[in-house]
Short mmCIF file of N, CA, C and O in Angstrom, two decimals:
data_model
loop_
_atom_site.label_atom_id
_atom_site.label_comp_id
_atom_site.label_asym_id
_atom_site.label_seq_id
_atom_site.Cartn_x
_atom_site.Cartn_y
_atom_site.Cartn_z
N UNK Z 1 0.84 -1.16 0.00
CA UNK Z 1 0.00 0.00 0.00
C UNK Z 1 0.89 1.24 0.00
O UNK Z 1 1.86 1.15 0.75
N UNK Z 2 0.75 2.47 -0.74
CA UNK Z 2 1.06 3.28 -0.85
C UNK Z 2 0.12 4.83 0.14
O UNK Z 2 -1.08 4.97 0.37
N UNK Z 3 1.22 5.68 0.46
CA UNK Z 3 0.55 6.50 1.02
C UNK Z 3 0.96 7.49 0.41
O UNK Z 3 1.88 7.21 -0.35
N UNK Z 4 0.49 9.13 0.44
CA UNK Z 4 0.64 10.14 0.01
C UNK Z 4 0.31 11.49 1.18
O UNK Z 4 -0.73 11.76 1.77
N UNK Z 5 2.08 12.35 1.22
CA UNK Z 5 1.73 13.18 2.07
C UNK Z 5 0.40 14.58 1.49
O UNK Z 5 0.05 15.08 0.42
N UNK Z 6 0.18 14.68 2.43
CA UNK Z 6 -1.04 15.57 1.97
C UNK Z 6 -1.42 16.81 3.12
O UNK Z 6 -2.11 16.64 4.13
N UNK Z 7 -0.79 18.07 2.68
CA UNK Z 7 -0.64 18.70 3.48
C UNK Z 7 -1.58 20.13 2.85
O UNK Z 7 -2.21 20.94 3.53
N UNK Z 8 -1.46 20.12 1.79
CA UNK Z 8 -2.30 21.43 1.38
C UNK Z 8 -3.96 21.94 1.62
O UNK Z 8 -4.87 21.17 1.32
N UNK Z 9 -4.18 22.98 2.05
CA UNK Z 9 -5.56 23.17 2.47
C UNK Z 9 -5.77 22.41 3.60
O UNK Z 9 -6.96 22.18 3.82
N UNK Z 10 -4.87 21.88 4.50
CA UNK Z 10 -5.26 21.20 5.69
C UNK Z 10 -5.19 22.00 6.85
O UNK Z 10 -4.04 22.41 6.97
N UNK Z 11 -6.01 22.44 7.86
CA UNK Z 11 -4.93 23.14 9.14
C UNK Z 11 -4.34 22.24 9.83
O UNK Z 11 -4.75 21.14 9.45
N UNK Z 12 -3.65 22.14 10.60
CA UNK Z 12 -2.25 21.22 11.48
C UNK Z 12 -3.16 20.86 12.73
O UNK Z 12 -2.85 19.92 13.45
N UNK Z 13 -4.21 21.58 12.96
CA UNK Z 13 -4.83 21.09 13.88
C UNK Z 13 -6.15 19.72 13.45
O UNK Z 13 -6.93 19.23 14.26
N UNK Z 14 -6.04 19.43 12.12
CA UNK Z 14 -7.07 18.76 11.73
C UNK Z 14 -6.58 17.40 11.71
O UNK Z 14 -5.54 17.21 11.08
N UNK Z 15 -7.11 16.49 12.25
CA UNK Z 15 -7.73 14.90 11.72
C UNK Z 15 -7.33 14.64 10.91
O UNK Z 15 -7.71 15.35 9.98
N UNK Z 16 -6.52 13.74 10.60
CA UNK Z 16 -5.59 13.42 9.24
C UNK Z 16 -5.73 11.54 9.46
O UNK Z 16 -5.54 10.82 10.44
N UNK Z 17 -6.10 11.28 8.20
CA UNK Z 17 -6.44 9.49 8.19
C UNK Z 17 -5.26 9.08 6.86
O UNK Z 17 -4.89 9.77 5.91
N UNK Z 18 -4.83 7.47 7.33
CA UNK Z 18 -4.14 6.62 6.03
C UNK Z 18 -4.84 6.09 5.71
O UNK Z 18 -5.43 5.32 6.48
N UNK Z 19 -5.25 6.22 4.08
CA UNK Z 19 -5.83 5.45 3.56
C UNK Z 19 -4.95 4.50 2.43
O UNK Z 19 -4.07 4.83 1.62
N UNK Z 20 -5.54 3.25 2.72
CA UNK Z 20 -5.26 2.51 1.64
C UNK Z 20 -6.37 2.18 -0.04
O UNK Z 20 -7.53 2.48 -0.30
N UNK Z 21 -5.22 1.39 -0.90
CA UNK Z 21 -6.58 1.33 -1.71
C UNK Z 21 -6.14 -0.03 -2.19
O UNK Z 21 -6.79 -0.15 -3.22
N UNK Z 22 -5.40 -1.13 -2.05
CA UNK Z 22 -4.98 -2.62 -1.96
C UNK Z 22 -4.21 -2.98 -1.54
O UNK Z 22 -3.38 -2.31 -0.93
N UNK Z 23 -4.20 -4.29 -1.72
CA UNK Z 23 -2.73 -5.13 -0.64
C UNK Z 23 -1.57 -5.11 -1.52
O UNK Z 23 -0.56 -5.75 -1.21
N UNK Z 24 -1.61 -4.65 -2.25
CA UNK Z 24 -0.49 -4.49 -3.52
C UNK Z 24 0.92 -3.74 -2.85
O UNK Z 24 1.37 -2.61 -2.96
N UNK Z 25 1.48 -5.22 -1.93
CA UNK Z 25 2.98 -4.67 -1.27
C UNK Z 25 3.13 -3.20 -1.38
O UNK Z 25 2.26 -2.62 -0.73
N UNK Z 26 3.64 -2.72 -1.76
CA UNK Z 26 4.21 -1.66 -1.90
C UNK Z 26 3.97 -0.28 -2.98
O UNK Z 26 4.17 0.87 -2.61
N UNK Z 27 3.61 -0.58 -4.08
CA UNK Z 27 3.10 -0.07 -5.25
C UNK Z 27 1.78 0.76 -5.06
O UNK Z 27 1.47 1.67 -5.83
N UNK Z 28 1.01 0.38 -3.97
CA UNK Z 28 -1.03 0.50 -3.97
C UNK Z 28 -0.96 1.87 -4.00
O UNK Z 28 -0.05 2.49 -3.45
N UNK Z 29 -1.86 2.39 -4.62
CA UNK Z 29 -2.85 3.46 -4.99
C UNK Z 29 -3.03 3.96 -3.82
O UNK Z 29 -2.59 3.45 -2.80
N UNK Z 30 -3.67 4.98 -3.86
CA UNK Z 30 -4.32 6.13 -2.60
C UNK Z 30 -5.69 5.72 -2.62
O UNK Z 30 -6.02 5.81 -3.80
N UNK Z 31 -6.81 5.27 -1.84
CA UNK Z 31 -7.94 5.77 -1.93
C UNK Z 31 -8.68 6.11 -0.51
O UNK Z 31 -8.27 5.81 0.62
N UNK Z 32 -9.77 6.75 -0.84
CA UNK Z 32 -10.71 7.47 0.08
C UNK Z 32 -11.69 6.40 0.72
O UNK Z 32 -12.58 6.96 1.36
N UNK Z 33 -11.76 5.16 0.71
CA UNK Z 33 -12.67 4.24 0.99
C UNK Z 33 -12.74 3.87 1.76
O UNK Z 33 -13.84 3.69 2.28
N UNK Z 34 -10.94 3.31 2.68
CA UNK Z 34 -11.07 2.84 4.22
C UNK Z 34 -9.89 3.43 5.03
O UNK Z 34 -8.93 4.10 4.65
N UNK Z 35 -10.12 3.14 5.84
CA UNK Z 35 -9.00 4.12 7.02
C UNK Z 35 -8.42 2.87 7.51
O UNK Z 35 -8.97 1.86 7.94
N UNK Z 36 -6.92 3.24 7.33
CA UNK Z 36 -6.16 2.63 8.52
C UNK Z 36 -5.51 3.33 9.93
O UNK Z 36 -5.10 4.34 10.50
N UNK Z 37 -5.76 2.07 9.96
CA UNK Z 37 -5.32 1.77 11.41
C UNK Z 37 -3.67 1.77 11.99
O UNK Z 37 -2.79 1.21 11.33
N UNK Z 38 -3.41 2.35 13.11
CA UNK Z 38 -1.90 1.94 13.40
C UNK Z 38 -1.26 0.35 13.25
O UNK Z 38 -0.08 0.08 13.03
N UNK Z 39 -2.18 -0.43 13.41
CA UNK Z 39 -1.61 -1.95 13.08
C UNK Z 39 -1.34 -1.98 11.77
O UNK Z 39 -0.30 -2.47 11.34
N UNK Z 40 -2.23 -1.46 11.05
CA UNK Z 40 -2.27 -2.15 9.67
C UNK Z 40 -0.65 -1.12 9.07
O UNK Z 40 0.23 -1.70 8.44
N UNK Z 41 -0.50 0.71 9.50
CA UNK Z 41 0.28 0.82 9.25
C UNK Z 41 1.92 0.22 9.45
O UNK Z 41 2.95 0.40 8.81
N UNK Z 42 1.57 -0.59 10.72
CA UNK Z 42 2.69 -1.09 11.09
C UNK Z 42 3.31 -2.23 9.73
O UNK Z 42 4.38 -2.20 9.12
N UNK Z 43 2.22 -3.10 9.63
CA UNK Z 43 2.29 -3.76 8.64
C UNK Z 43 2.63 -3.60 7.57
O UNK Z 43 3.30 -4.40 6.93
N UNK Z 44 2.15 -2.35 7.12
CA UNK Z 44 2.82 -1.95 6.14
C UNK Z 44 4.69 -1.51 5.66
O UNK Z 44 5.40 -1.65 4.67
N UNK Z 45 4.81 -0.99 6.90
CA UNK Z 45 5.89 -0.46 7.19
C UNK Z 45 7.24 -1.18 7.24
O UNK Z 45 8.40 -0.79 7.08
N UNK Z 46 6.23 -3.34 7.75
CA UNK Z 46 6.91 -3.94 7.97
C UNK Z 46 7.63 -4.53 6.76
O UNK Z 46 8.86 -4.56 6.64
N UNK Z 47 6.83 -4.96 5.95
CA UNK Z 47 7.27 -4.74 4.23
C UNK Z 47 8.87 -4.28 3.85
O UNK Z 47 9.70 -4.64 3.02
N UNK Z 48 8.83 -3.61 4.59
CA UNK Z 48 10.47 -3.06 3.97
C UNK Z 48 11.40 -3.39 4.68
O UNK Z 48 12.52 -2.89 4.60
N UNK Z 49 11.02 -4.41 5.59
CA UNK Z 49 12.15 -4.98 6.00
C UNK Z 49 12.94 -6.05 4.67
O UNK Z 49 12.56 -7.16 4.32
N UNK Z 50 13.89 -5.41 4.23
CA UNK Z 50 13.91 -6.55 2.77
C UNK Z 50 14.89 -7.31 3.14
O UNK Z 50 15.14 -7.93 2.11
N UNK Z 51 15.70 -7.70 4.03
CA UNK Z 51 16.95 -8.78 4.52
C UNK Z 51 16.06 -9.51 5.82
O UNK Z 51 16.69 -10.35 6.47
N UNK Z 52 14.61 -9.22 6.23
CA UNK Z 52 14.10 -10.03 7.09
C UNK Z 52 14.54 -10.23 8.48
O UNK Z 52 13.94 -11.07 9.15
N UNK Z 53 15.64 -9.49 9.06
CA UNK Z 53 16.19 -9.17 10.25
C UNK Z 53 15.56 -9.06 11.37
O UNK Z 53 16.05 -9.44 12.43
N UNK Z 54 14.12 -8.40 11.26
CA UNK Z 54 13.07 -7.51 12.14
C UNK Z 54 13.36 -6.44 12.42
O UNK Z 54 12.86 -6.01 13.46
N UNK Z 55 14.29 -5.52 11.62
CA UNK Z 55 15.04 -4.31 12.20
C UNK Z 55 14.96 -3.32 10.67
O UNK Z 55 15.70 -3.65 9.74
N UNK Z 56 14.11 -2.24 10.56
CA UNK Z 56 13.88 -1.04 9.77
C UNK Z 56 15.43 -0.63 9.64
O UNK Z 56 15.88 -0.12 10.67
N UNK Z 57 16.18 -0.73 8.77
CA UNK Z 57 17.35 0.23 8.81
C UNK Z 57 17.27 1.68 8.14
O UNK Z 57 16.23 1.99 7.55
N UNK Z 58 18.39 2.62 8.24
CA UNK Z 58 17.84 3.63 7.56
C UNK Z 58 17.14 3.70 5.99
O UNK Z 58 16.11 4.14 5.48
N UNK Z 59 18.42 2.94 5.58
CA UNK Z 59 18.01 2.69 3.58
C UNK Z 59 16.61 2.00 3.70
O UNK Z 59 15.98 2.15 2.65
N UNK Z 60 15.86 1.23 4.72
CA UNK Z 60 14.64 0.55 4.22
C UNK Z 60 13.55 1.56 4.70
O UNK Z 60 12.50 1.79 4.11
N UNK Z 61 13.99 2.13 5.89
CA UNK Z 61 12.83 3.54 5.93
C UNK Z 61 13.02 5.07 4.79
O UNK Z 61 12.15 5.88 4.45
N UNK Z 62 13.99 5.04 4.54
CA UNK Z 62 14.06 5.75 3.11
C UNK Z 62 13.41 5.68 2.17
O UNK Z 62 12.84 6.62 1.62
N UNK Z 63 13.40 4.24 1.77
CA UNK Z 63 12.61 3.06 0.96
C UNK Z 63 11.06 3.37 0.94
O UNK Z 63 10.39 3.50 -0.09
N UNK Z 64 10.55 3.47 2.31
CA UNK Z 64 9.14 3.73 2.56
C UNK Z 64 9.29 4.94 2.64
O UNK Z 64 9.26 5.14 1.43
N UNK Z 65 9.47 6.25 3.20
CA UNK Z 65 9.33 7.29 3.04
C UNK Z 65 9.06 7.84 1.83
O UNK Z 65 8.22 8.75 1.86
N UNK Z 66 9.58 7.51 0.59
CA UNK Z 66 9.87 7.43 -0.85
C UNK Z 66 8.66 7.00 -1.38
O UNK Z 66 8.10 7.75 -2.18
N UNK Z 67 8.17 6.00 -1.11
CA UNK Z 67 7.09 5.25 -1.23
C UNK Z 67 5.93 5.96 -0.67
O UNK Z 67 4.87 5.82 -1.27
N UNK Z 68 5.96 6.77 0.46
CA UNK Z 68 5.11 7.66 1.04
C UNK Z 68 4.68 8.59 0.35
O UNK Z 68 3.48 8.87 0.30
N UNK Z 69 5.84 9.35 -0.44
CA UNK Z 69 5.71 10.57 -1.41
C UNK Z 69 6.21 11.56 -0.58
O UNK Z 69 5.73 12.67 -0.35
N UNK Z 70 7.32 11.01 -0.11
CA UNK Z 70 8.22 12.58 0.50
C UNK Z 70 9.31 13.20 -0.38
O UNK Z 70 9.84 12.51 -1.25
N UNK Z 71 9.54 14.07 -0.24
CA UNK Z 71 10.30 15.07 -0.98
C UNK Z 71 11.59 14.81 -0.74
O UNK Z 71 12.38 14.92 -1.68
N UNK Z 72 11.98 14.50 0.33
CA UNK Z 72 13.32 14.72 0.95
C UNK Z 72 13.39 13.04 1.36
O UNK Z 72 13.20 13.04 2.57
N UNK Z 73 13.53 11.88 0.99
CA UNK Z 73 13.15 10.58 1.92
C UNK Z 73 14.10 10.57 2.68
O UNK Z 73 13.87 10.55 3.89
N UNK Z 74 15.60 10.58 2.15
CA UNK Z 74 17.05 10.43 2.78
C UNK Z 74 16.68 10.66 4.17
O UNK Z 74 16.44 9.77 4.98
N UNK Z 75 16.65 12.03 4.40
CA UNK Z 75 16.17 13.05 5.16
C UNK Z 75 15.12 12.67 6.91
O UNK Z 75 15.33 12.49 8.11
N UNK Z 76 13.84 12.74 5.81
CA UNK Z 76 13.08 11.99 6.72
C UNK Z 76 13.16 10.74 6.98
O UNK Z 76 12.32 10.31 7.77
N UNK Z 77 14.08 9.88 6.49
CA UNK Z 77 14.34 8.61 7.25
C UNK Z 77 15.53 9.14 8.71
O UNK Z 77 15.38 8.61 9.81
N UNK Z 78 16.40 9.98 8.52
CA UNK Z 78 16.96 10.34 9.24
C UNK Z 78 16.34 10.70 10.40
O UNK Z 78 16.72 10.24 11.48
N UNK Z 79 15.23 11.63 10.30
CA UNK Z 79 14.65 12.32 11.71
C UNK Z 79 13.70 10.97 11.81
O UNK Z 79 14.35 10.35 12.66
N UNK Z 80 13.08 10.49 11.64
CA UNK Z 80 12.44 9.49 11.68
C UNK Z 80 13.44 8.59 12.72
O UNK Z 80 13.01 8.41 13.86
N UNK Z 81 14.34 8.20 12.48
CA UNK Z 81 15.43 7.42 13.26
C UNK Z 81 15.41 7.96 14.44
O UNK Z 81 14.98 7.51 15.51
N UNK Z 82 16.00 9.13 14.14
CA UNK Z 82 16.39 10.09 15.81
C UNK Z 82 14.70 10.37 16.20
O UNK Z 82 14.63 11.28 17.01
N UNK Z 83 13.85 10.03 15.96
CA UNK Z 83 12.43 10.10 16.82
C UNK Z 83 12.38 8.77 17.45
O UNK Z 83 12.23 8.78 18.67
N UNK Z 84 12.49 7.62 16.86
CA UNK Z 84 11.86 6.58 17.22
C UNK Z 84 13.14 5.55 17.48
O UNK Z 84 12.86 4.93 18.51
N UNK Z 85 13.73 5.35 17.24
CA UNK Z 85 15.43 4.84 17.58
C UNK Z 85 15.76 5.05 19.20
O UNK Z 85 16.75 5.71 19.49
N UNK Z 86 15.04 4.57 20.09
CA UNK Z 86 15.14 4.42 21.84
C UNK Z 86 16.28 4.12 22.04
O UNK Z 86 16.93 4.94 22.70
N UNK Z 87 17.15 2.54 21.46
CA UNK Z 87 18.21 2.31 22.12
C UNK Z 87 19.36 3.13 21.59
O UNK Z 87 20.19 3.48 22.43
N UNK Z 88 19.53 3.49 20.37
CA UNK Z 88 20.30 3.99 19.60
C UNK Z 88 21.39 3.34 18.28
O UNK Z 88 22.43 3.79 17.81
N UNK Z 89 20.76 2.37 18.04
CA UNK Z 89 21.58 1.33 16.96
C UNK Z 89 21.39 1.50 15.73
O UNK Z 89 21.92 0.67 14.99
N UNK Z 90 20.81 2.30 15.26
CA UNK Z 90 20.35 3.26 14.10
C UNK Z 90 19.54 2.21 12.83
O UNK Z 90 19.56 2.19 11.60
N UNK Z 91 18.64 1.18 14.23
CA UNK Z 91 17.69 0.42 12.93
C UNK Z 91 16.28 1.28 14.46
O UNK Z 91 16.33 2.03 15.43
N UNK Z 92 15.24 0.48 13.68
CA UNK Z 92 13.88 0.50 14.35
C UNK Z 92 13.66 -0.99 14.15
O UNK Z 92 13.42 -1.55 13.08
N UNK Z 93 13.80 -1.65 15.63
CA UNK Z 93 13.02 -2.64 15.83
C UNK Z 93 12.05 -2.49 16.39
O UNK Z 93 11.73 -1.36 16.77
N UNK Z 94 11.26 -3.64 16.64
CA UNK Z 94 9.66 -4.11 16.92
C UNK Z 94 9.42 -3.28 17.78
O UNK Z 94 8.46 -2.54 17.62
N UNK Z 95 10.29 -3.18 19.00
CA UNK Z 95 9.90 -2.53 20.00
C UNK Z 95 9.77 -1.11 19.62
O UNK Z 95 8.89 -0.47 20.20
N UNK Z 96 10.44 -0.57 18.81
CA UNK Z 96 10.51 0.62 18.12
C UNK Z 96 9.23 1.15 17.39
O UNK Z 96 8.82 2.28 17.69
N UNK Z 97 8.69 0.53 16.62
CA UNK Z 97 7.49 0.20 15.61
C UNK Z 97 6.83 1.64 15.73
O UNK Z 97 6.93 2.63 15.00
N UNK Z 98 6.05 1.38 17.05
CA UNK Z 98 4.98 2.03 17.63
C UNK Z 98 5.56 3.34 17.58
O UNK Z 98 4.79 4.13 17.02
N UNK Z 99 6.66 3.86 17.97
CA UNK Z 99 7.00 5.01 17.83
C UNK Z 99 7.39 5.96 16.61
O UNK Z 99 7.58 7.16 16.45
N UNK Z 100 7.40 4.72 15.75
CA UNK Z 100 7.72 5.57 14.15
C UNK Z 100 6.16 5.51 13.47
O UNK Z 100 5.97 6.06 12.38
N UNK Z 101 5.13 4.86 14.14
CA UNK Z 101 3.69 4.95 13.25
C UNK Z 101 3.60 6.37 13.97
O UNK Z 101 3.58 7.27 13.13
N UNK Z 102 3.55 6.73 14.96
CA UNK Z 102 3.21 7.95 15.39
C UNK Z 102 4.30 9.08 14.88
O UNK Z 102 3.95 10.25 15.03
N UNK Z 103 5.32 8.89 14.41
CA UNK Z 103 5.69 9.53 13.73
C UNK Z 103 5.38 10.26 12.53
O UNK Z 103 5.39 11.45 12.23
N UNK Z 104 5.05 9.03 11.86
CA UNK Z 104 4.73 9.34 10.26
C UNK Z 104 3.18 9.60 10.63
O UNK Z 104 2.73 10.32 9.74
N UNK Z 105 2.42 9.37 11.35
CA UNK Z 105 0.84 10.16 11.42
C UNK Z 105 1.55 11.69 11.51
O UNK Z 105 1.55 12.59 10.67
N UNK Z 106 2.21 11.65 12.99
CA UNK Z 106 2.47 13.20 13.23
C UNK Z 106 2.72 14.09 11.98
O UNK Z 106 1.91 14.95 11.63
N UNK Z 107 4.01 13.82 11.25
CA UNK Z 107 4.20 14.40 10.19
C UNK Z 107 3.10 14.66 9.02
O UNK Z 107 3.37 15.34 8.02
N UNK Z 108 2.19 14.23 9.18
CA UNK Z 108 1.23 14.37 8.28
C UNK Z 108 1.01 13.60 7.20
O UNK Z 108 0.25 14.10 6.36
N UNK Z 109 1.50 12.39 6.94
CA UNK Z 109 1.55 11.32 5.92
C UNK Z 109 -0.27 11.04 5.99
O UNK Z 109 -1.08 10.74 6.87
N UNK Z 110 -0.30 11.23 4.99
CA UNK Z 110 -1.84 11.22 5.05
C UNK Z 110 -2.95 10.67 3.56
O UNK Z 110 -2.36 10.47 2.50
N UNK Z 111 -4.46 10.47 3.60
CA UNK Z 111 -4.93 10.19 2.30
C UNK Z 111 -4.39 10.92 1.29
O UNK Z 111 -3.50 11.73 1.54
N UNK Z 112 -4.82 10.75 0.11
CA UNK Z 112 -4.22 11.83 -0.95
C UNK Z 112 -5.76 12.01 -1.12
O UNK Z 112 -6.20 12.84 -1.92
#
């Protein structure tokens, strides 16, 4: 599933939902039909683990950021790290997870 940041005409104080629009790994469309959920984003997220480790490294949250439709991915995989990166080993594991979905909500990753 694909997401798209979506920031224009929004105020910062508003309700912001992920929507998906198939299970299509990585590639999926934007649509307006159902809302996810923090699990399901997790799931998604989990996808890019591509060496199967259980550990987000930077290049695989890049990977998704990119996939998100960010401008800068390098970037925001970086602050993304230094948000959610507790122990400091510069991956996001499991235990980590939870703190990078609230990340990427915060930032505004949102329906298109």
């Amino acid at each position: 599933m694909a997401y798209r940041h979506k920031n224009k005409g929004i105020p910062k104080d508003c309700c912001r939902t992920l929507v998906p629009t198939s299970d299509n790994k990585k590639n999926a469309k934007v649509s307006l039909n159902e809302s996810v959920n923090e699990e399901q984003l997790m799931a998604w997220l989990r996808r890019y683990d591509t060496d199967g480790d259980g550990r987000l490294t930077r290049r695989e949250l890049q990977d998704a950021f990119k996939s998100l439709g960010s401008t800068f991915p390098a970037w925001r995989a970086w602050r993304a790290l230094r948000h959610a990166d507790a122990n400091g080993d510069g991956c996001i594991n499991e235990d980590e997870l939870c703190e990078l979905v609230k990340y990427v909500i915060k930032r505004g990753y949102a329906l298109a």
